[in-house]
């Protein structure tokens, strides 16, 4: 996973603009998460469920105001990966994903973590942390 300004998937390739940062300016701005998932051979031809949640520095879900009230800031999607027919058995299948986000209402001077789970499983390295700069003193 990689934090970036924007990302897209085309021809099964991931295209990233302004990638690799971990500090954001205090004013809300567009951002994106680019990721490549390696799906093991024995997990192809199956449906998978992905969830990405934003947490604060204390591990609490970040809540945002919506037209339906407060909800966690999250991305959920399902994906299905066909077993590659033209590669040797045992070869993982690549799944490139680009998640573009509009400006987020985050607290300046705070730290946040995007946590990924796939099929209910998560690993310590399936996380992206970043810090919002404080607003300049006037």
mmCIF file of C-alpha atoms in Angstrom:
data_model
loop_
_atom_site.group_PDB
_atom_site.id
_atom_site.type_symbol
_atom_site.label_atom_id
_atom_site.label_comp_id
_atom_site.label_asym_id
_atom_site.label_seq_id
_atom_site.Cartn_x
_atom_site.Cartn_y
_atom_site.Cartn_z
ATOM 1 C CA UNK A 1 0.000 0.000 0.000
ATOM 2 C CA UNK A 2 1.139 3.517 -0.792
ATOM 3 C CA UNK A 3 -0.286 6.945 0.031
ATOM 4 C CA UNK A 4 -0.365 9.224 -2.994
ATOM 5 C CA UNK A 5 -2.055 12.263 -4.518
ATOM 6 C CA UNK A 6 -3.967 10.152 -7.051
ATOM 7 C CA UNK A 7 -3.884 6.694 -8.593
ATOM 8 C CA UNK A 8 -5.564 4.676 -11.314
ATOM 9 C CA UNK A 9 -5.544 1.150 -12.696
ATOM 10 C CA UNK A 10 -5.273 0.601 -16.447
ATOM 11 C CA UNK A 11 -4.355 -2.606 -18.283
ATOM 12 C CA UNK A 12 -3.825 -4.357 -14.916
ATOM 13 C CA UNK A 13 -1.114 -1.822 -14.030
ATOM 14 C CA UNK A 14 -1.122 0.719 -11.226
ATOM 15 C CA UNK A 15 -0.388 4.345 -12.135
ATOM 16 C CA UNK A 16 0.528 6.626 -9.215
ATOM 17 C CA UNK A 17 0.891 10.412 -9.069
ATOM 18 C CA UNK A 18 2.673 12.038 -6.141
ATOM 19 C CA UNK A 19 3.231 8.798 -4.233
ATOM 20 C CA UNK A 20 5.107 7.906 -1.097
ATOM 21 C CA UNK A 21 4.262 10.667 1.354
ATOM 22 C CA UNK A 22 3.353 10.404 5.041
ATOM 23 C CA UNK A 23 2.777 14.053 6.032
ATOM 24 C CA UNK A 24 -0.213 16.124 4.834
ATOM 25 C CA UNK A 25 -0.794 19.854 5.015
ATOM 26 C CA UNK A 26 -3.512 20.920 7.483
ATOM 27 C CA UNK A 27 -5.982 21.995 4.799
ATOM 28 C CA UNK A 28 -8.118 19.145 3.413
ATOM 29 C CA UNK A 29 -6.829 17.877 0.054
ATOM 30 C CA UNK A 30 -7.424 14.973 -2.270
ATOM 31 C CA UNK A 31 -5.463 11.827 -1.590
ATOM 32 C CA UNK A 32 -5.402 8.223 -2.714
ATOM 33 C CA UNK A 33 -4.295 4.782 -1.645
ATOM 34 C CA UNK A 34 -2.585 2.648 -4.255
ATOM 35 C CA UNK A 35 -2.160 -1.032 -3.524
ATOM 36 C CA UNK A 36 -1.239 -4.304 -5.147
ATOM 37 C CA UNK A 37 -2.694 -7.412 -3.596
ATOM 38 C CA UNK A 38 -1.018 -10.761 -4.253
ATOM 39 C CA UNK A 39 -3.725 -13.426 -4.240
ATOM 40 C CA UNK A 40 -2.309 -16.897 -3.617
ATOM 41 C CA UNK A 41 -2.965 -19.533 -6.271
ATOM 42 C CA UNK A 42 -5.245 -21.545 -3.974
ATOM 43 C CA UNK A 43 -7.304 -18.388 -3.226
ATOM 44 C CA UNK A 44 -8.081 -17.606 -6.873
ATOM 45 C CA UNK A 45 -11.517 -18.365 -8.339
ATOM 46 C CA UNK A 46 -13.009 -17.195 -5.031
ATOM 47 C CA UNK A 47 -14.817 -14.090 -3.832
ATOM 48 C CA UNK A 48 -12.894 -11.854 -1.409
ATOM 49 C CA UNK A 49 -13.980 -8.967 0.809
ATOM 50 C CA UNK A 50 -11.740 -5.945 1.455
ATOM 51 C CA UNK A 51 -12.186 -3.310 4.167
ATOM 52 C CA UNK A 52 -10.056 -0.239 4.747
ATOM 53 C CA UNK A 53 -10.709 1.776 7.936
ATOM 54 C CA UNK A 54 -9.196 5.039 9.084
ATOM 55 C CA UNK A 55 -8.148 5.123 12.752
ATOM 56 C CA UNK A 56 -6.806 7.916 14.927
ATOM 57 C CA UNK A 57 -3.539 7.628 16.884
ATOM 58 C CA UNK A 58 -5.415 5.892 19.736
ATOM 59 C CA UNK A 59 -6.805 3.170 17.446
ATOM 60 C CA UNK A 60 -10.355 4.567 17.398
ATOM 61 C CA UNK A 61 -12.293 4.617 14.135
ATOM 62 C CA UNK A 62 -12.443 8.085 12.583
ATOM 63 C CA UNK A 63 -16.080 9.124 12.302
ATOM 64 C CA UNK A 64 -17.391 11.539 9.690
ATOM 65 C CA UNK A 65 -20.697 13.318 9.391
ATOM 66 C CA UNK A 66 -22.894 12.107 6.524
ATOM 67 C CA UNK A 67 -26.475 12.843 5.501
ATOM 68 C CA UNK A 68 -27.408 9.725 7.523
ATOM 69 C CA UNK A 69 -25.491 10.738 10.665
ATOM 70 C CA UNK A 70 -22.028 9.752 11.923
ATOM 71 C CA UNK A 71 -20.296 6.851 10.153
ATOM 72 C CA UNK A 72 -16.771 5.411 10.212
ATOM 73 C CA UNK A 73 -14.475 6.596 7.443
ATOM 74 C CA UNK A 74 -14.082 3.351 5.540
ATOM 75 C CA UNK A 75 -13.890 1.730 2.127
ATOM 76 C CA UNK A 76 -15.457 -1.683 1.514
ATOM 77 C CA UNK A 77 -15.462 -3.710 -1.657
ATOM 78 C CA UNK A 78 -15.615 -7.266 -2.922
ATOM 79 C CA UNK A 79 -13.340 -8.699 -5.590
ATOM 80 C CA UNK A 80 -12.982 -11.953 -7.472
ATOM 81 C CA UNK A 81 -9.740 -13.134 -9.032
ATOM 82 C CA UNK A 82 -9.706 -15.648 -11.866
ATOM 83 C CA UNK A 83 -6.947 -18.233 -11.822
ATOM 84 C CA UNK A 84 -4.324 -17.146 -14.368
ATOM 85 C CA UNK A 85 -4.429 -19.611 -17.268
ATOM 86 C CA UNK A 86 -1.123 -18.650 -18.876
ATOM 87 C CA UNK A 87 1.198 -18.804 -15.849
ATOM 88 C CA UNK A 88 2.669 -21.769 -13.970
ATOM 89 C CA UNK A 89 0.643 -23.315 -11.163
ATOM 90 C CA UNK A 90 1.411 -21.682 -7.828
ATOM 91 C CA UNK A 91 1.924 -18.193 -9.273
ATOM 92 C CA UNK A 92 0.056 -15.531 -7.259
ATOM 93 C CA UNK A 93 -2.431 -13.327 -9.112
ATOM 94 C CA UNK A 94 -1.876 -9.545 -9.063
ATOM 95 C CA UNK A 95 -4.783 -7.335 -8.064
ATOM 96 C CA UNK A 96 -3.955 -3.628 -8.467
ATOM 97 C CA UNK A 97 -6.344 -1.237 -6.697
ATOM 98 C CA UNK A 98 -6.600 2.551 -6.717
ATOM 99 C CA UNK A 99 -8.769 4.196 -4.078
ATOM 100 C CA UNK A 100 -9.124 7.931 -4.688
ATOM 101 C CA UNK A 101 -10.437 10.003 -1.809
ATOM 102 C CA UNK A 102 -11.788 13.519 -1.791
ATOM 103 C CA UNK A 103 -10.675 16.040 0.837
ATOM 104 C CA UNK A 104 -11.077 14.480 4.281
ATOM 105 C CA UNK A 105 -12.149 16.483 7.351
ATOM 106 C CA UNK A 106 -9.177 15.508 9.528
ATOM 107 C CA UNK A 107 -7.790 17.270 12.596
ATOM 108 C CA UNK A 108 -4.565 19.228 11.942
ATOM 109 C CA UNK A 109 -1.651 18.159 14.128
ATOM 110 C CA UNK A 110 -2.985 14.597 14.423
ATOM 111 C CA UNK A 111 -1.764 11.163 13.335
ATOM 112 C CA UNK A 112 -3.895 8.629 11.456
ATOM 113 C CA UNK A 113 -3.637 5.044 10.239
ATOM 114 C CA UNK A 114 -5.407 3.317 7.355
ATOM 115 C CA UNK A 115 -5.890 -0.384 8.303
ATOM 116 C CA UNK A 116 -6.598 -3.052 5.706
ATOM 117 C CA UNK A 117 -8.433 -6.318 6.237
ATOM 118 C CA UNK A 118 -9.120 -8.924 3.578
ATOM 119 C CA UNK A 119 -11.610 -11.679 4.326
ATOM 120 C CA UNK A 120 -11.463 -10.673 8.004
ATOM 121 C CA UNK A 121 -7.672 -11.098 8.173
ATOM 122 C CA UNK A 122 -5.205 -8.313 8.830
ATOM 123 C CA UNK A 123 -1.448 -8.094 9.319
ATOM 124 C CA UNK A 124 0.717 -5.509 11.055
ATOM 125 C CA UNK A 125 2.215 -4.383 7.732
ATOM 126 C CA UNK A 126 -1.243 -3.896 6.166
ATOM 127 C CA UNK A 127 -1.360 -0.347 7.523
ATOM 128 C CA UNK A 128 -0.458 3.139 6.310
ATOM 129 C CA UNK A 129 0.145 5.882 8.816
ATOM 130 C CA UNK A 130 0.336 9.598 8.159
ATOM 131 C CA UNK A 131 0.435 12.851 10.083
ATOM 132 C CA UNK A 132 -1.483 16.065 9.519
ATOM 133 C CA UNK A 133 0.678 19.154 10.000
ATOM 134 C CA UNK A 134 -0.602 21.639 12.560
ATOM 135 C CA UNK A 135 -2.114 24.864 11.288
ATOM 136 C CA UNK A 136 0.427 27.709 11.293
ATOM 137 C CA UNK A 137 0.148 30.121 14.191
ATOM 138 C CA UNK A 138 -1.108 33.545 13.116
#
